């Protein structure tokens, strides 16, 4: 959170100090400007526009899957008569709606615990057996800045921890779908049952509703889901949903992109594979793949070949798949 | 004369405004729940108030917490208009850190501790007597 605050402060300071607004497209570029030297490399973050572009391209846009029937109130179906042009317009607006639905939830570092003590009053010890929790109900404050203080029976006045904050904010400012105590689905054994039923997407949606993006529970559940998906190779389950970007980001940071790469090549998604390798090079610029790619200025299939040679553990698979793809493309042209 | 809110309230009503705890409905149930409320002095405790400024639940929940919500912004406004907080409200705000600690809180804690010590001295003596018997 402190890093986010630093970035916001940097952005604000740049807006005030320059007459014309500094046109930077990514947060890492802002930090580079601040650090002074262009060679000092800062790791690209999830929310950079370049990274987001690549991830949206890889996620794909399967309208059938995005607008598949979900559990809702039963209504009689409506039929509309449209000309071809109107149908085009309708599909276009549906595509824009789908892009808005596929907006990725943020990936944030885990939040640091709060240990602030506001006052220690030894004279109040033994006053009461219960704690007093004081919440500030002023309307116009963001929830992260609200004051939630606890007076312990020992007399110390301390700030509430993150879990207590989440619970009490849910009491006074309830969010739809969120429960006061986490549902028991999120325990390890129950997660395995859900994964056995192939319901990873529902799991991730539930996690999104229940926990804050930087809580440890959220990160743990997401990590477990991504691990299971990678083990089983079921990348298709998340392919046209808003969680695919998070999955790709997790795998790229853990450097285990092989399974995803093979899956893409088997499904003939060459452009996606190329952009995946490009993203990998951006995030790990000191790896062998990135250095060779930058030295040779490689594009397209060559990037994939470099990756297959240098980085992947299952190099044989990747090269086989590449050869198969080249053969099929040669046959189709011939 | 400058027409401020406090001036208007005093001249119109004749009484003054207090910030106090009002029991929130449910007269038949055996479960108290208070609202921290800005109301006229002469009105009944639970009847029409001017504005609700928070709540207080005197029974602890499963996590052993007594939940108190306070709208500091509006309390500052009403105090600025000349409202008086009552003793329990002043004690709660003192515990919250918004007011300085109320002296009666300290006195009550001392009395509570004295009682607890007396009870402790009584209980082990009874236990010892039973063992002797």
PDB file of N, CA, C and O in Angstrom, chain A residues 51 84 102 150 189 208-209 275 298:
ATOM      1  N   UNK A  51       1.446  -3.884 -20.216  1.00  0.00           N
ATOM      2  CA  UNK A  51       1.169  -5.224 -19.681  1.00  0.00           C
ATOM      3  C   UNK A  51      -0.310  -5.556 -19.831  1.00  0.00           C
ATOM      4  O   UNK A  51      -0.690  -6.656 -20.230  1.00  0.00           O
ATOM      5  N   UNK A  84     -29.708  -6.254 -41.053  1.00  0.00           N
ATOM      6  CA  UNK A  84     -28.306  -6.655 -40.915  1.00  0.00           C
ATOM      7  C   UNK A  84     -27.478  -5.582 -40.229  1.00  0.00           C
ATOM      8  O   UNK A  84     -26.648  -5.855 -39.362  1.00  0.00           O
ATOM      9  N   UNK A 102     -14.757  -7.920 -18.926  1.00  0.00           N
ATOM     10  CA  UNK A 102     -13.495  -8.648 -18.802  1.00  0.00           C
ATOM     11  C   UNK A 102     -12.397  -7.816 -18.175  1.00  0.00           C
ATOM     12  O   UNK A 102     -11.238  -8.161 -18.268  1.00  0.00           O
ATOM     13  N   UNK A 150      -9.883   0.236  18.917  1.00  0.00           N
ATOM     14  CA  UNK A 150     -10.367  -0.725  19.904  1.00  0.00           C
ATOM     15  C   UNK A 150      -9.768  -0.381  21.252  1.00  0.00           C
ATOM     16  O   UNK A 150      -8.553  -0.195  21.360  1.00  0.00           O
ATOM     17  N   UNK A 189      -9.250 -28.368   2.180  1.00  0.00           N
ATOM     18  CA  UNK A 189      -9.908 -29.606   1.726  1.00  0.00           C
ATOM     19  C   UNK A 189     -11.072 -29.278   0.809  1.00  0.00           C
ATOM     20  O   UNK A 189     -11.268 -29.912  -0.247  1.00  0.00           O
ATOM     21  N   UNK A 208     -13.285 -12.983  -5.023  1.00  0.00           N
ATOM     22  CA  UNK A 208     -13.295 -11.554  -5.351  1.00  0.00           C
ATOM     23  C   UNK A 208     -14.288 -10.800  -4.493  1.00  0.00           C
ATOM     24  O   UNK A 208     -14.027  -9.709  -4.002  1.00  0.00           O
ATOM     25  N   UNK A 209     -15.511 -11.406  -4.332  1.00  0.00           N
ATOM     26  CA  UNK A 209     -16.559 -10.725  -3.580  1.00  0.00           C
ATOM     27  C   UNK A 209     -16.217 -10.688  -2.090  1.00  0.00           C
ATOM     28  O   UNK A 209     -16.418  -9.674  -1.429  1.00  0.00           O
ATOM     29  N   UNK A 275       3.152 -13.054 -27.938  1.00  0.00           N
ATOM     30  CA  UNK A 275       3.006 -11.964 -26.967  1.00  0.00           C
ATOM     31  C   UNK A 275       3.331 -12.442 -25.568  1.00  0.00           C
ATOM     32  O   UNK A 275       3.839 -11.672 -24.737  1.00  0.00           O
ATOM     33  N   UNK A 298      14.702 -10.401 -32.489  1.00  0.00           N
ATOM     34  CA  UNK A 298      13.881 -11.472 -33.069  1.00  0.00           C
ATOM     35  C   UNK A 298      12.405 -11.126 -32.995  1.00  0.00           C
ATOM     36  O   UNK A 298      11.952 -10.397 -32.116  1.00  0.00           O
TER      37      UNK A 298
END
